[in-house]
């Protein structure tokens, strides 16, 4: 179970970071089950727009990171839903 969980987490991390790279967004490298992405603008409006699309992430302005969102690694499908929603929000769709 542990090996399977680690493999899923590692694949999810690779999927998310590849998505961030495609969107030209920096992120903080992580070895955990989440990653902090810099959305290059105030994160709260992005958080709210994602929430309206049914995507839940966490703003981390309380950690003095007002432009970052904390994203938990999910399944491949969940990660893709997040990345697609993030791209739409950043494009203003």
Short mmCIF file of C-alpha atoms in Angstrom, two decimals:
data_model
loop_
_atom_site.label_atom_id
_atom_site.label_comp_id
_atom_site.label_asym_id
_atom_site.label_seq_id
_atom_site.Cartn_x
_atom_site.Cartn_y
_atom_site.Cartn_z
CA UNK A 1 0.00 0.00 0.00
CA UNK A 2 2.77 2.41 0.93
CA UNK A 3 4.68 1.83 -2.32
CA UNK A 4 1.50 2.29 -4.35
CA UNK A 5 0.64 5.49 -2.48
CA UNK A 6 4.12 6.91 -3.03
CA UNK A 7 3.99 6.04 -6.74
CA UNK A 8 0.61 7.76 -7.13
CA UNK A 9 1.86 10.82 -5.24
CA UNK A 10 5.05 11.03 -7.29
CA UNK A 11 3.11 10.73 -10.56
CA UNK A 12 0.68 13.41 -9.38
CA UNK A 13 3.51 15.73 -8.43
CA UNK A 14 5.08 15.27 -11.86
CA UNK A 15 1.71 15.96 -13.52
CA UNK A 16 1.13 19.15 -11.51
CA UNK A 17 4.63 20.53 -11.95
CA UNK A 18 4.52 19.81 -15.70
CA UNK A 19 1.22 21.71 -15.80
CA UNK A 20 2.72 24.62 -13.91
CA UNK A 21 5.66 24.66 -16.28
CA UNK A 22 3.29 24.73 -19.27
CA UNK A 23 1.49 27.70 -17.68
CA UNK A 24 4.84 29.43 -16.92
CA UNK A 25 4.10 29.41 -13.19
CA UNK A 26 6.84 28.90 -10.62
CA UNK A 27 6.32 26.52 -7.72
CA UNK A 28 8.11 25.56 -4.55
CA UNK A 29 9.62 22.08 -4.87
CA UNK A 30 8.03 19.63 -2.47
CA UNK A 31 8.47 16.05 -1.32
CA UNK A 32 5.07 15.94 0.36
CA UNK A 33 1.53 15.42 -0.84
CA UNK A 34 1.04 19.06 -1.84
CA UNK A 35 2.80 21.79 -3.76
CA UNK A 36 2.68 25.59 -3.51
CA UNK A 37 2.31 27.34 -6.86
CA UNK A 38 2.94 31.04 -7.46
CA UNK A 39 0.10 32.39 -9.61
CA UNK A 40 2.07 35.63 -10.20
CA UNK A 41 -0.74 37.79 -8.86
CA UNK A 42 -2.90 37.99 -5.77
CA UNK A 43 -3.97 34.40 -5.15
CA UNK A 44 -7.27 35.09 -3.37
CA UNK A 45 -9.21 36.02 -6.54
CA UNK A 46 -7.79 32.92 -8.26
CA UNK A 47 -8.79 30.82 -5.24
CA UNK A 48 -12.34 32.22 -5.37
CA UNK A 49 -12.65 31.64 -9.12
CA UNK A 50 -11.43 28.05 -8.74
CA UNK A 51 -13.89 27.54 -5.91
CA UNK A 52 -16.70 28.66 -8.22
CA UNK A 53 -15.60 25.90 -10.59
CA UNK A 54 -15.73 23.34 -7.79
CA UNK A 55 -11.97 23.16 -7.33
CA UNK A 56 -10.75 23.51 -3.77
CA UNK A 57 -7.19 24.65 -3.07
CA UNK A 58 -5.83 26.74 -0.21
CA UNK A 59 -4.57 30.31 -0.28
CA UNK A 60 -1.51 30.76 1.92
CA UNK A 61 -1.32 34.51 2.38
CA UNK A 62 -1.27 33.88 6.13
CA UNK A 63 2.23 32.41 5.58
CA UNK A 64 3.33 35.63 3.87
CA UNK A 65 2.80 34.07 0.45
CA UNK A 66 -0.03 36.19 -1.00
CA UNK A 67 0.56 35.01 -4.58
CA UNK A 68 0.65 31.29 -3.80
CA UNK A 69 -1.91 28.51 -3.64
CA UNK A 70 -1.37 25.24 -1.80
CA UNK A 71 -2.51 22.36 -4.00
CA UNK A 72 -2.95 18.85 -2.64
CA UNK A 73 -2.00 16.09 -5.03
CA UNK A 74 -5.00 14.11 -6.17
CA UNK A 75 -5.70 11.43 -8.71
CA UNK A 76 -4.63 11.95 -12.30
CA UNK A 77 -8.18 13.01 -13.19
CA UNK A 78 -8.47 15.40 -10.23
CA UNK A 79 -5.10 16.96 -11.02
CA UNK A 80 -6.15 17.51 -14.63
CA UNK A 81 -9.45 19.08 -13.60
CA UNK A 82 -7.48 21.49 -11.41
CA UNK A 83 -4.94 22.32 -14.13
CA UNK A 84 -7.68 22.91 -16.72
CA UNK A 85 -9.63 25.12 -14.30
CA UNK A 86 -6.49 27.05 -13.36
CA UNK A 87 -5.66 27.67 -17.02
CA UNK A 88 -9.21 28.93 -17.66
CA UNK A 89 -9.14 31.22 -14.63
CA UNK A 90 -5.77 32.64 -15.54
CA UNK A 91 -6.99 33.30 -19.10
CA UNK A 92 -10.04 35.06 -17.66
CA UNK A 93 -12.51 32.51 -19.03
#
